[in-house]
mmCIF file with all atom_site columns, C-alpha atoms in Angstrom:
data_model
loop_
_atom_site.group_PDB
_atom_site.id
_atom_site.type_symbol
_atom_site.label_atom_id
_atom_site.label_alt_id
_atom_site.label_comp_id
_atom_site.label_asym_id
_atom_site.label_entity_id
_atom_site.label_seq_id
_atom_site.pdbx_PDB_ins_code
_atom_site.Cartn_x
_atom_site.Cartn_y
_atom_site.Cartn_z
_atom_site.occupancy
_atom_site.B_iso_or_equiv
_atom_site.pdbx_formal_charge
_atom_site.auth_seq_id
_atom_site.auth_comp_id
_atom_site.auth_asym_id
_atom_site.auth_atom_id
_atom_site.pdbx_PDB_model_num
ATOM 1   C CA . CYS A 1 1   ? -3.504  3.340   2.957   1.00 0.00 ? 1   CYS A CA 1
ATOM 2   C CA . LEU A 1 2   ? -7.189  2.676   2.199   1.00 0.00 ? 2   LEU A CA 1
ATOM 3   C CA . GLN A 1 3   ? -7.290  5.908   0.215   1.00 0.00 ? 3   GLN A CA 1
ATOM 4   C CA . LYS A 1 4   ? -4.259  4.795   -1.787  1.00 0.00 ? 4   LYS A CA 1
ATOM 5   C CA . SER A 1 5   ? -5.931  1.446   -2.611  1.00 0.00 ? 5   SER A CA 1
ATOM 6   C CA . VAL A 1 6   ? -9.096  3.175   -3.824  1.00 0.00 ? 6   VAL A CA 1
ATOM 7   C CA . LEU A 1 7   ? -7.127  5.608   -5.978  1.00 0.00 ? 7   LEU A CA 1
ATOM 8   C CA . LYS A 1 8   ? -5.159  2.730   -7.482  1.00 0.00 ? 8   LYS A CA 1
ATOM 9   C CA . LEU A 1 9   ? -8.307  0.765   -8.350  1.00 0.00 ? 9   LEU A CA 1
ATOM 10  C CA . ILE A 1 10  ? -10.069 3.662   -10.051 1.00 0.00 ? 10  ILE A CA 1
ATOM 11  C CA . GLY A 1 11  ? -6.911  4.894   -11.780 1.00 0.00 ? 11  GLY A CA 1
ATOM 12  C CA . THR A 1 12  ? -7.224  8.543   -10.787 1.00 0.00 ? 12  THR A CA 1
ATOM 13  C CA . ASP A 1 13  ? -4.231  10.864  -11.084 1.00 0.00 ? 13  ASP A CA 1
ATOM 14  C CA . GLU A 1 14  ? -5.018  12.324  -7.682  1.00 0.00 ? 14  GLU A CA 1
ATOM 15  C CA . LYS A 1 15  ? -2.278  11.653  -5.140  1.00 0.00 ? 15  LYS A CA 1
ATOM 16  C CA . PRO A 1 16  ? -2.912  10.561  -1.551  1.00 0.00 ? 16  PRO A CA 1
ATOM 17  C CA . LYS A 1 17  ? -2.575  13.354  0.990   1.00 0.00 ? 17  LYS A CA 1
ATOM 18  C CA . TYR A 1 18  ? 0.793   14.115  2.541   1.00 0.00 ? 18  TYR A CA 1
ATOM 19  C CA . VAL A 1 19  ? 1.823   11.695  5.294   1.00 0.00 ? 19  VAL A CA 1
ATOM 20  C CA . SER A 1 20  ? 3.114   13.628  8.291   1.00 0.00 ? 20  SER A CA 1
ATOM 21  C CA . ALA A 1 21  ? 5.919   12.596  10.607  1.00 0.00 ? 21  ALA A CA 1
ATOM 22  C CA . GLU A 1 22  ? 3.285   12.010  13.293  1.00 0.00 ? 22  GLU A CA 1
ATOM 23  C CA . GLU A 1 23  ? 1.397   9.621   11.028  1.00 0.00 ? 23  GLU A CA 1
ATOM 24  C CA . GLU A 1 24  ? 4.602   7.795   10.153  1.00 0.00 ? 24  GLU A CA 1
ATOM 25  C CA . ASN A 1 25  ? 5.318   7.446   13.858  1.00 0.00 ? 25  ASN A CA 1
ATOM 26  C CA . ILE A 1 26  ? 1.858   5.967   14.441  1.00 0.00 ? 26  ILE A CA 1
ATOM 27  C CA . LEU A 1 27  ? 2.507   3.434   11.696  1.00 0.00 ? 27  LEU A CA 1
ATOM 28  C CA . ALA A 1 28  ? 5.837   2.520   13.265  1.00 0.00 ? 28  ALA A CA 1
ATOM 29  C CA . THR A 1 29  ? 4.511   2.137   16.798  1.00 0.00 ? 29  THR A CA 1
ATOM 30  C CA . ASN A 1 30  ? 0.853   1.071   16.520  1.00 0.00 ? 30  ASN A CA 1
ATOM 31  C CA . ASN A 1 31  ? 0.528   -2.606  15.645  1.00 0.00 ? 31  ASN A CA 1
ATOM 32  C CA . SER A 1 32  ? -3.169  -2.373  14.733  1.00 0.00 ? 32  SER A CA 1
ATOM 33  C CA . VAL A 1 33  ? -2.454  0.405   12.240  1.00 0.00 ? 33  VAL A CA 1
ATOM 34  C CA . ARG A 1 34  ? 0.525   -1.513  10.876  1.00 0.00 ? 34  ARG A CA 1
ATOM 35  C CA . THR A 1 35  ? -1.635  -4.632  10.456  1.00 0.00 ? 35  THR A CA 1
ATOM 36  C CA . SER A 1 36  ? -4.127  -2.675  8.341   1.00 0.00 ? 36  SER A CA 1
ATOM 37  C CA . TYR A 1 37  ? -1.324  -1.026  6.374   1.00 0.00 ? 37  TYR A CA 1
ATOM 38  C CA . TYR A 1 38  ? 0.196   -4.366  5.409   1.00 0.00 ? 38  TYR A CA 1
ATOM 39  C CA . PHE A 1 39  ? -3.227  -5.759  4.588   1.00 0.00 ? 39  PHE A CA 1
ATOM 40  C CA . GLN A 1 40  ? -3.889  -2.925  2.155   1.00 0.00 ? 40  GLN A CA 1
ATOM 41  C CA . GLY A 1 41  ? -0.533  -3.626  0.510   1.00 0.00 ? 41  GLY A CA 1
ATOM 42  C CA . ALA A 1 42  ? -1.435  -7.306  0.204   1.00 0.00 ? 42  ALA A CA 1
ATOM 43  C CA . TYR A 1 43  ? -4.932  -6.496  -1.063  1.00 0.00 ? 43  TYR A CA 1
ATOM 44  C CA . ILE A 1 44  ? -3.957  -4.081  -3.813  1.00 0.00 ? 44  ILE A CA 1
ATOM 45  C CA . SER A 1 45  ? -1.055  -6.323  -4.895  1.00 0.00 ? 45  SER A CA 1
ATOM 46  C CA . PHE A 1 46  ? -3.449  -9.283  -5.122  1.00 0.00 ? 46  PHE A CA 1
ATOM 47  C CA . MET A 1 47  ? -6.017  -7.297  -7.089  1.00 0.00 ? 47  MET A CA 1
ATOM 48  C CA . PHE A 1 48  ? -3.351  -6.426  -9.665  1.00 0.00 ? 48  PHE A CA 1
ATOM 49  C CA . ARG A 1 49  ? -1.873  -9.960  -9.617  1.00 0.00 ? 49  ARG A CA 1
ATOM 50  C CA . LEU A 1 50  ? 1.538   -8.927  -8.282  1.00 0.00 ? 50  LEU A CA 1
ATOM 51  C CA . PHE A 1 51  ? 2.618   -12.259 -6.835  1.00 0.00 ? 51  PHE A CA 1
ATOM 52  C CA . ASP A 1 52  ? 5.841   -11.306 -5.024  1.00 0.00 ? 52  ASP A CA 1
ATOM 53  C CA . ASP A 1 53  ? 4.305   -8.186  -3.477  1.00 0.00 ? 53  ASP A CA 1
ATOM 54  C CA . SER A 1 54  ? 1.177   -10.105 -2.433  1.00 0.00 ? 54  SER A CA 1
ATOM 55  C CA . LYS A 1 55  ? 3.309   -12.704 -0.693  1.00 0.00 ? 55  LYS A CA 1
ATOM 56  C CA . HIS A 1 56  ? 5.540   -10.077 0.940   1.00 0.00 ? 56  HIS A CA 1
ATOM 57  C CA . TYR A 1 57  ? 2.709   -7.978  2.371   1.00 0.00 ? 57  TYR A CA 1
ATOM 58  C CA . ALA A 1 58  ? 0.697   -11.033 3.433   1.00 0.00 ? 58  ALA A CA 1
ATOM 59  C CA . GLU A 1 59  ? 3.686   -12.294 5.422   1.00 0.00 ? 59  GLU A CA 1
ATOM 60  C CA . LYS A 1 60  ? 4.087   -8.882  7.064   1.00 0.00 ? 60  LYS A CA 1
ATOM 61  C CA . HIS A 1 61  ? 0.366   -8.766  7.849   1.00 0.00 ? 61  HIS A CA 1
ATOM 62  C CA . LEU A 1 62  ? 0.358   -12.252 9.360   1.00 0.00 ? 62  LEU A CA 1
ATOM 63  C CA . ALA A 1 63  ? 3.385   -11.390 11.499  1.00 0.00 ? 63  ALA A CA 1
ATOM 64  C CA . CYS A 1 64  ? 1.350   -8.572  13.073  1.00 0.00 ? 64  CYS A CA 1
ATOM 65  C CA . ILE A 1 65  ? -1.814  -10.582 13.724  1.00 0.00 ? 65  ILE A CA 1
ATOM 66  C CA . ASP A 1 66  ? -0.854  -12.237 17.008  1.00 0.00 ? 66  ASP A CA 1
ATOM 67  C CA . ASN A 1 67  ? -0.084  -8.876  18.588  1.00 0.00 ? 67  ASN A CA 1
ATOM 68  C CA . THR A 1 68  ? -3.230  -7.128  17.385  1.00 0.00 ? 68  THR A CA 1
ATOM 69  C CA . TRP A 1 69  ? -5.945  -7.028  20.024  1.00 0.00 ? 69  TRP A CA 1
ATOM 70  C CA . ALA A 1 70  ? -8.528  -4.694  18.517  1.00 0.00 ? 70  ALA A CA 1
ATOM 71  C CA . ASN A 1 71  ? -10.331 -5.277  15.230  1.00 0.00 ? 71  ASN A CA 1
ATOM 72  C CA . LEU A 1 72  ? -13.854 -4.541  14.089  1.00 0.00 ? 72  LEU A CA 1
ATOM 73  C CA . PHE A 1 73  ? -15.404 -7.868  13.149  1.00 0.00 ? 73  PHE A CA 1
ATOM 74  C CA . LEU A 1 74  ? -16.285 -7.057  9.543   1.00 0.00 ? 74  LEU A CA 1
ATOM 75  C CA . HIS A 1 75  ? -12.913 -5.365  9.031   1.00 0.00 ? 75  HIS A CA 1
ATOM 76  C CA . HIS A 1 76  ? -11.224 -8.513  10.347  1.00 0.00 ? 76  HIS A CA 1
ATOM 77  C CA . ALA A 1 77  ? -13.414 -10.759 8.185   1.00 0.00 ? 77  ALA A CA 1
ATOM 78  C CA . VAL A 1 78  ? -12.352 -8.921  5.014   1.00 0.00 ? 78  VAL A CA 1
ATOM 79  C CA . HIS A 1 79  ? -8.710  -9.378  6.020   1.00 0.00 ? 79  HIS A CA 1
ATOM 80  C CA . VAL A 1 80  ? -9.253  -13.100 6.585   1.00 0.00 ? 80  VAL A CA 1
ATOM 81  C CA . PHE A 1 81  ? -10.950 -13.466 3.199   1.00 0.00 ? 81  PHE A CA 1
ATOM 82  C CA . TYR A 1 82  ? -8.231  -11.852 1.107   1.00 0.00 ? 82  TYR A CA 1
ATOM 83  C CA . ILE A 1 83  ? -5.346  -13.344 3.069   1.00 0.00 ? 83  ILE A CA 1
ATOM 84  C CA . GLY A 1 84  ? -6.982  -16.721 2.455   1.00 0.00 ? 84  GLY A CA 1
ATOM 85  C CA . LEU A 1 85  ? -7.151  -16.082 -1.295  1.00 0.00 ? 85  LEU A CA 1
ATOM 86  C CA . ILE A 1 86  ? -3.530  -14.941 -1.357  1.00 0.00 ? 86  ILE A CA 1
ATOM 87  C CA . SER A 1 87  ? -2.501  -17.992 0.684   1.00 0.00 ? 87  SER A CA 1
ATOM 88  C CA . PHE A 1 88  ? -4.030  -20.473 -1.752  1.00 0.00 ? 88  PHE A CA 1
ATOM 89  C CA . TRP A 1 89  ? -2.459  -18.589 -4.686  1.00 0.00 ? 89  TRP A CA 1
ATOM 90  C CA . VAL A 1 90  ? 0.980   -18.703 -3.059  1.00 0.00 ? 90  VAL A CA 1
ATOM 91  C CA . ALA A 1 91  ? 0.491   -22.375 -2.140  1.00 0.00 ? 91  ALA A CA 1
ATOM 92  C CA . ARG A 1 92  ? -0.091  -23.262 -5.800  1.00 0.00 ? 92  ARG A CA 1
ATOM 93  C CA . LYS A 1 93  ? 2.989   -21.356 -6.936  1.00 0.00 ? 93  LYS A CA 1
ATOM 94  C CA . LEU A 1 94  ? 5.487   -22.698 -4.412  1.00 0.00 ? 94  LEU A CA 1
ATOM 95  C CA . ASN A 1 95  ? 6.914   -26.211 -4.334  1.00 0.00 ? 95  ASN A CA 1
ATOM 96  C CA . ASP A 1 96  ? 6.880   -26.114 -0.524  1.00 0.00 ? 96  ASP A CA 1
ATOM 97  C CA . GLY A 1 97  ? 3.568   -24.321 -0.147  1.00 0.00 ? 97  GLY A CA 1
ATOM 98  C CA . GLN A 1 98  ? 2.042   -26.449 2.617   1.00 0.00 ? 98  GLN A CA 1
ATOM 99  C CA . GLN A 1 99  ? 2.277   -23.672 5.218   1.00 0.00 ? 99  GLN A CA 1
ATOM 100 C CA . TRP A 1 100 ? 0.432   -21.325 2.894   1.00 0.00 ? 100 TRP A CA 1
ATOM 101 C CA . HIS A 1 101 ? -2.162  -24.004 2.174   1.00 0.00 ? 101 HIS A CA 1
ATOM 102 C CA . GLU A 1 102 ? -2.823  -24.328 5.902   1.00 0.00 ? 102 GLU A CA 1
ATOM 103 C CA . ARG A 1 103 ? -3.196  -20.558 6.209   1.00 0.00 ? 103 ARG A CA 1
ATOM 104 C CA . GLY A 1 104 ? -5.722  -20.582 3.412   1.00 0.00 ? 104 GLY A CA 1
ATOM 105 C CA . LYS A 1 105 ? -7.585  -23.469 4.997   1.00 0.00 ? 105 LYS A CA 1
ATOM 106 C CA . ARG A 1 106 ? -7.837  -21.594 8.318   1.00 0.00 ? 106 ARG A CA 1
ATOM 107 C CA . SER A 1 107 ? -9.318  -18.615 6.497   1.00 0.00 ? 107 SER A CA 1
ATOM 108 C CA . LYS A 1 108 ? -11.787 -20.841 4.693   1.00 0.00 ? 108 LYS A CA 1
ATOM 109 C CA . LEU A 1 109 ? -12.963 -22.513 7.890   1.00 0.00 ? 109 LEU A CA 1
ATOM 110 C CA . ALA A 1 110 ? -13.434 -19.121 9.556   1.00 0.00 ? 110 ALA A CA 1
ATOM 111 C CA . LEU A 1 111 ? -15.566 -17.864 6.665   1.00 0.00 ? 111 LEU A CA 1
ATOM 112 C CA . LYS A 1 112 ? -17.550 -21.108 6.642   1.00 0.00 ? 112 LYS A CA 1
ATOM 113 C CA . LYS A 1 113 ? -18.340 -20.650 10.334  1.00 0.00 ? 113 LYS A CA 1
ATOM 114 C CA . TRP A 1 114 ? -19.330 -17.018 9.848   1.00 0.00 ? 114 TRP A CA 1
ATOM 115 C CA . ALA A 1 115 ? -21.503 -17.980 6.854   1.00 0.00 ? 115 ALA A CA 1
ATOM 116 C CA . GLU A 1 116 ? -23.561 -20.129 9.198   1.00 0.00 ? 116 GLU A CA 1
ATOM 117 C CA . SER A 1 117 ? -24.502 -16.927 11.038  1.00 0.00 ? 117 SER A CA 1
ATOM 118 C CA . SER A 1 118 ? -24.827 -14.626 8.028   1.00 0.00 ? 118 SER A CA 1
ATOM 119 C CA . GLN A 1 119 ? -25.166 -16.241 4.611   1.00 0.00 ? 119 GLN A CA 1
ATOM 120 C CA . TRP A 1 120 ? -25.803 -12.847 3.016   1.00 0.00 ? 120 TRP A CA 1
ATOM 121 C CA . THR A 1 121 ? -22.436 -11.423 4.037   1.00 0.00 ? 121 THR A CA 1
ATOM 122 C CA . PHE A 1 122 ? -20.131 -14.429 4.087   1.00 0.00 ? 122 PHE A CA 1
ATOM 123 C CA . GLN A 1 123 ? -21.508 -17.256 1.938   1.00 0.00 ? 123 GLN A CA 1
ATOM 124 C CA . ASN A 1 124 ? -19.946 -16.132 -1.353  1.00 0.00 ? 124 ASN A CA 1
ATOM 125 C CA . LYS A 1 125 ? -16.592 -15.595 0.353   1.00 0.00 ? 125 LYS A CA 1
ATOM 126 C CA . TRP A 1 126 ? -16.619 -19.075 1.836   1.00 0.00 ? 126 TRP A CA 1
ATOM 127 C CA . TYR A 1 127 ? -17.575 -20.574 -1.549  1.00 0.00 ? 127 TYR A CA 1
ATOM 128 C CA . LEU A 1 128 ? -14.707 -18.792 -3.289  1.00 0.00 ? 128 LEU A CA 1
ATOM 129 C CA . LEU A 1 129 ? -12.164 -19.951 -0.721  1.00 0.00 ? 129 LEU A CA 1
ATOM 130 C CA . GLU A 1 130 ? -13.559 -23.459 -1.038  1.00 0.00 ? 130 GLU A CA 1
ATOM 131 C CA . ALA A 1 131 ? -13.085 -23.298 -4.807  1.00 0.00 ? 131 ALA A CA 1
ATOM 132 C CA . GLU A 1 132 ? -9.517  -22.054 -4.436  1.00 0.00 ? 132 GLU A CA 1
ATOM 133 C CA . GLU A 1 133 ? -8.628  -24.849 -2.025  1.00 0.00 ? 133 GLU A CA 1
ATOM 134 C CA . LEU A 1 134 ? -10.159 -27.469 -4.324  1.00 0.00 ? 134 LEU A CA 1
ATOM 135 C CA . TYR A 1 135 ? -8.087  -25.957 -7.141  1.00 0.00 ? 135 TYR A CA 1
ATOM 136 C CA . CYS A 1 136 ? -4.990  -26.417 -4.957  1.00 0.00 ? 136 CYS A CA 1
ATOM 137 C CA . ASN A 1 137 ? -5.997  -30.026 -4.350  1.00 0.00 ? 137 ASN A CA 1
ATOM 138 C CA . ASN A 1 138 ? -6.481  -30.690 -8.097  1.00 0.00 ? 138 ASN A CA 1
ATOM 139 C CA . ASP A 1 139 ? -10.147 -31.545 -7.469  1.00 0.00 ? 139 ASP A CA 1
ATOM 140 C CA . PHE A 1 140 ? -11.166 -29.685 -10.587 1.00 0.00 ? 140 PHE A CA 1
ATOM 141 C CA . ASP A 1 141 ? -14.763 -30.878 -10.963 1.00 0.00 ? 141 ASP A CA 1
ATOM 142 C CA . ALA A 1 142 ? -15.625 -29.842 -7.411  1.00 0.00 ? 142 ALA A CA 1
ATOM 143 C CA . ALA A 1 143 ? -13.747 -26.552 -7.886  1.00 0.00 ? 143 ALA A CA 1
ATOM 144 C CA . LYS A 1 144 ? -15.907 -25.743 -10.917 1.00 0.00 ? 144 LYS A CA 1
ATOM 145 C CA . THR A 1 145 ? -19.025 -26.222 -8.806  1.00 0.00 ? 145 THR A CA 1
ATOM 146 C CA . TYR A 1 146 ? -17.801 -23.895 -6.066  1.00 0.00 ? 146 TYR A CA 1
ATOM 147 C CA . TYR A 1 147 ? -16.640 -21.188 -8.467  1.00 0.00 ? 147 TYR A CA 1
ATOM 148 C CA . GLU A 1 148 ? -20.150 -21.204 -9.927  1.00 0.00 ? 148 GLU A CA 1
ATOM 149 C CA . LYS A 1 149 ? -21.633 -21.040 -6.425  1.00 0.00 ? 149 LYS A CA 1
ATOM 150 C CA . ALA A 1 150 ? -19.337 -18.139 -5.487  1.00 0.00 ? 150 ALA A CA 1
ATOM 151 C CA . VAL A 1 151 ? -20.353 -16.130 -8.554  1.00 0.00 ? 151 VAL A CA 1
ATOM 152 C CA . ALA A 1 152 ? -24.060 -16.855 -8.063  1.00 0.00 ? 152 ALA A CA 1
ATOM 153 C CA . SER A 1 153 ? -23.981 -16.048 -4.341  1.00 0.00 ? 153 SER A CA 1
ATOM 154 C CA . ALA A 1 154 ? -22.117 -12.760 -4.827  1.00 0.00 ? 154 ALA A CA 1
ATOM 155 C CA . LYS A 1 155 ? -24.586 -11.779 -7.545  1.00 0.00 ? 155 LYS A CA 1
ATOM 156 C CA . SER A 1 156 ? -27.599 -12.720 -5.446  1.00 0.00 ? 156 SER A CA 1
ATOM 157 C CA . HIS A 1 157 ? -26.295 -10.778 -2.448  1.00 0.00 ? 157 HIS A CA 1
ATOM 158 C CA . LYS A 1 158 ? -25.379 -7.687  -4.495  1.00 0.00 ? 158 LYS A CA 1
ATOM 159 C CA . PHE A 1 159 ? -21.597 -7.787  -3.927  1.00 0.00 ? 159 PHE A CA 1
ATOM 160 C CA . VAL A 1 160 ? -20.666 -6.646  -7.418  1.00 0.00 ? 160 VAL A CA 1
ATOM 161 C CA . HIS A 1 161 ? -16.932 -6.363  -6.661  1.00 0.00 ? 161 HIS A CA 1
ATOM 162 C CA . GLU A 1 162 ? -16.838 -9.900  -5.250  1.00 0.00 ? 162 GLU A CA 1
ATOM 163 C CA . GLU A 1 163 ? -18.844 -11.205 -8.194  1.00 0.00 ? 163 GLU A CA 1
ATOM 164 C CA . ALA A 1 164 ? -16.154 -9.663  -10.410 1.00 0.00 ? 164 ALA A CA 1
ATOM 165 C CA . LEU A 1 165 ? -13.408 -11.241 -8.321  1.00 0.00 ? 165 LEU A CA 1
ATOM 166 C CA . ALA A 1 166 ? -15.051 -14.688 -8.362  1.00 0.00 ? 166 ALA A CA 1
ATOM 167 C CA . CYS A 1 167 ? -15.368 -14.491 -12.156 1.00 0.00 ? 167 CYS A CA 1
ATOM 168 C CA . GLU A 1 168 ? -11.744 -13.431 -12.505 1.00 0.00 ? 168 GLU A CA 1
ATOM 169 C CA . LEU A 1 169 ? -10.342 -16.185 -10.299 1.00 0.00 ? 169 LEU A CA 1
ATOM 170 C CA . ALA A 1 170 ? -12.539 -18.760 -12.012 1.00 0.00 ? 170 ALA A CA 1
ATOM 171 C CA . ALA A 1 171 ? -11.212 -17.505 -15.351 1.00 0.00 ? 171 ALA A CA 1
ATOM 172 C CA . TYR A 1 172 ? -7.606  -18.097 -14.254 1.00 0.00 ? 172 TYR A CA 1
ATOM 173 C CA . PHE A 1 173 ? -8.645  -21.575 -13.152 1.00 0.00 ? 173 PHE A CA 1
ATOM 174 C CA . TYR A 1 174 ? -10.229 -22.427 -16.514 1.00 0.00 ? 174 TYR A CA 1
ATOM 175 C CA . LEU A 1 175 ? -7.295  -20.890 -18.357 1.00 0.00 ? 175 LEU A CA 1
ATOM 176 C CA . GLU A 1 176 ? -4.908  -23.253 -16.581 1.00 0.00 ? 176 GLU A CA 1
ATOM 177 C CA . LEU A 1 177 ? -7.184  -26.178 -17.475 1.00 0.00 ? 177 LEU A CA 1
ATOM 178 C CA . GLY A 1 178 ? -6.887  -25.186 -21.133 1.00 0.00 ? 178 GLY A CA 1
ATOM 179 C CA . GLU A 1 179 ? -10.574 -24.228 -21.449 1.00 0.00 ? 179 GLU A CA 1
ATOM 180 C CA . ALA A 1 180 ? -9.955  -20.943 -23.245 1.00 0.00 ? 180 ALA A CA 1
ATOM 181 C CA . GLU A 1 181 ? -13.548 -20.300 -24.303 1.00 0.00 ? 181 GLU A CA 1
ATOM 182 C CA . LYS A 1 182 ? -14.872 -20.583 -20.750 1.00 0.00 ? 182 LYS A CA 1
ATOM 183 C CA . ALA A 1 183 ? -11.981 -18.500 -19.430 1.00 0.00 ? 183 ALA A CA 1
ATOM 184 C CA . THR A 1 184 ? -12.697 -15.738 -21.954 1.00 0.00 ? 184 THR A CA 1
ATOM 185 C CA . GLU A 1 185 ? -16.381 -15.711 -21.020 1.00 0.00 ? 185 GLU A CA 1
ATOM 186 C CA . LEU A 1 186 ? -15.483 -15.251 -17.358 1.00 0.00 ? 186 LEU A CA 1
ATOM 187 C CA . PHE A 1 187 ? -12.823 -12.614 -18.002 1.00 0.00 ? 187 PHE A CA 1
ATOM 188 C CA . LEU A 1 188 ? -15.412 -10.620 -19.956 1.00 0.00 ? 188 LEU A CA 1
ATOM 189 C CA . LEU A 1 189 ? -17.925 -10.889 -17.137 1.00 0.00 ? 189 LEU A CA 1
ATOM 190 C CA . ALA A 1 190 ? -15.280 -9.918  -14.573 1.00 0.00 ? 190 ALA A CA 1
ATOM 191 C CA . HIS A 1 191 ? -14.385 -6.890  -16.682 1.00 0.00 ? 191 HIS A CA 1
ATOM 192 C CA . GLU A 1 192 ? -18.041 -5.883  -16.906 1.00 0.00 ? 192 GLU A CA 1
ATOM 193 C CA . LYS A 1 193 ? -18.527 -6.123  -13.158 1.00 0.00 ? 193 LYS A CA 1
ATOM 194 C CA . TYR A 1 194 ? -15.311 -4.291  -12.278 1.00 0.00 ? 194 TYR A CA 1
ATOM 195 C CA . LEU A 1 195 ? -16.426 -1.525  -14.634 1.00 0.00 ? 195 LEU A CA 1
ATOM 196 C CA . GLU A 1 196 ? -19.825 -1.421  -12.916 1.00 0.00 ? 196 GLU A CA 1
ATOM 197 C CA . TRP A 1 197 ? -18.010 -1.168  -9.559  1.00 0.00 ? 197 TRP A CA 1
ATOM 198 C CA . GLY A 1 198 ? -15.936 1.754   -10.821 1.00 0.00 ? 198 GLY A CA 1
ATOM 199 C CA . ALA A 1 199 ? -12.515 0.072   -10.685 1.00 0.00 ? 199 ALA A CA 1
ATOM 200 C CA . PHE A 1 200 ? -11.395 1.515   -14.009 1.00 0.00 ? 200 PHE A CA 1
ATOM 201 C CA . GLU A 1 201 ? -7.678  0.886   -13.612 1.00 0.00 ? 201 GLU A CA 1
ATOM 202 C CA . LYS A 1 202 ? -8.405  -2.716  -12.629 1.00 0.00 ? 202 LYS A CA 1
ATOM 203 C CA . CYS A 1 203 ? -10.420 -3.017  -15.844 1.00 0.00 ? 203 CYS A CA 1
ATOM 204 C CA . ASN A 1 204 ? -7.464  -1.735  -17.862 1.00 0.00 ? 204 ASN A CA 1
ATOM 205 C CA . SER A 1 205 ? -5.067  -4.104  -16.095 1.00 0.00 ? 205 SER A CA 1
ATOM 206 C CA . LEU A 1 206 ? -7.351  -7.063  -16.743 1.00 0.00 ? 206 LEU A CA 1
ATOM 207 C CA . PHE A 1 207 ? -7.734  -6.106  -20.396 1.00 0.00 ? 207 PHE A CA 1
ATOM 208 C CA . LYS A 1 208 ? -3.966  -5.926  -20.874 1.00 0.00 ? 208 LYS A CA 1
ATOM 209 C CA . PHE A 1 209 ? -3.539  -9.361  -19.313 1.00 0.00 ? 209 PHE A CA 1
ATOM 210 C CA . VAL A 1 210 ? -6.211  -10.946 -21.487 1.00 0.00 ? 210 VAL A CA 1
ATOM 211 C CA . GLU A 1 211 ? -4.943  -9.148  -24.579 1.00 0.00 ? 211 GLU A CA 1
ATOM 212 C CA . GLY A 1 212 ? -1.546  -10.711 -23.948 1.00 0.00 ? 212 GLY A CA 1
ATOM 213 C CA . ILE A 1 213 ? -3.060  -14.194 -23.649 1.00 0.00 ? 213 ILE A CA 1
ATOM 214 C CA . PHE A 1 214 ? -5.595  -14.020 -26.482 1.00 0.00 ? 214 PHE A CA 1
ATOM 215 C CA . THR A 1 215 ? -4.272  -11.970 -29.408 1.00 0.00 ? 215 THR A CA 1
ATOM 216 C CA . PRO A 1 216 ? -6.196  -10.415 -31.021 1.00 0.00 ? 216 PRO A CA 1
ATOM 217 C CA . VAL A 1 217 ? -8.986  -10.009 -28.471 1.00 0.00 ? 217 VAL A CA 1
ATOM 218 C CA . SER A 1 218 ? -11.915 -9.303  -30.720 1.00 0.00 ? 218 SER A CA 1
ATOM 219 C CA . THR A 1 219 ? -14.504 -9.691  -27.950 1.00 0.00 ? 219 THR A CA 1
ATOM 220 C CA . PHE A 1 220 ? -13.275 -6.704  -25.904 1.00 0.00 ? 220 PHE A CA 1
ATOM 221 C CA . ASP A 1 221 ? -14.416 -3.215  -26.788 1.00 0.00 ? 221 ASP A CA 1
ATOM 222 C CA . LYS A 1 222 ? -11.068 -1.574  -26.103 1.00 0.00 ? 222 LYS A CA 1
ATOM 223 C CA . GLY A 1 223 ? -12.410 1.894   -26.723 1.00 0.00 ? 223 GLY A CA 1
ATOM 224 C CA . GLY A 1 224 ? -14.831 1.566   -23.826 1.00 0.00 ? 224 GLY A CA 1
ATOM 225 C CA . ILE A 1 225 ? -12.354 0.331   -21.246 1.00 0.00 ? 225 ILE A CA 1
ATOM 226 C CA . GLY A 1 226 ? -11.334 2.857   -18.662 1.00 0.00 ? 226 GLY A CA 1
ATOM 227 C CA . THR A 1 227 ? -14.160 5.233   -19.530 1.00 0.00 ? 227 THR A CA 1
ATOM 228 C CA . LYS A 1 228 ? -15.048 7.072   -16.340 1.00 0.00 ? 228 LYS A CA 1
#
């Protein structure tokens, strides 16, 4: 499932290897494997802004958590981060999103605690979850501050993919506020960083979204997008 996520992000035509009956049986019977499988579904759906699929896989992932006893810490931390982002997104979209808000808040508090031990690894993640929660709470001025912190921290700590993600989520935030110029600036930066990371299909997906919002999009060099 990790291989499938990578192939989807880079947009290669290569297909994941054949899944044997034995592997399917492991997925059906091993809760730790199933937890990771559902996380990858939630992750790739979130990265391509597929709301219903993100919600579906996140719910499946969360249903497995209580029965999962073995997780590498960093592996678990990545799960917590993205499930937190998905939770705040779902909370904003649903009229009765309080349960999702609480899930996002739990993720944020976990990342905040871990950031106290390792700012390099976790600080930018905590900042981004903080920004997303403030967005949920309509505390827009504070959210702006934390989006900026998330971008700066990811850049400083060399997490180019998370710098791209922070820029993208901040761009959606500014777009909803009606600040189109700032949103465009951040979408462009997100595109640049995703391209640097090698997520070519994500770049194409982001371009298509922005092209649909801002027509024509004179600031994008369409010919360069997706170049491998």
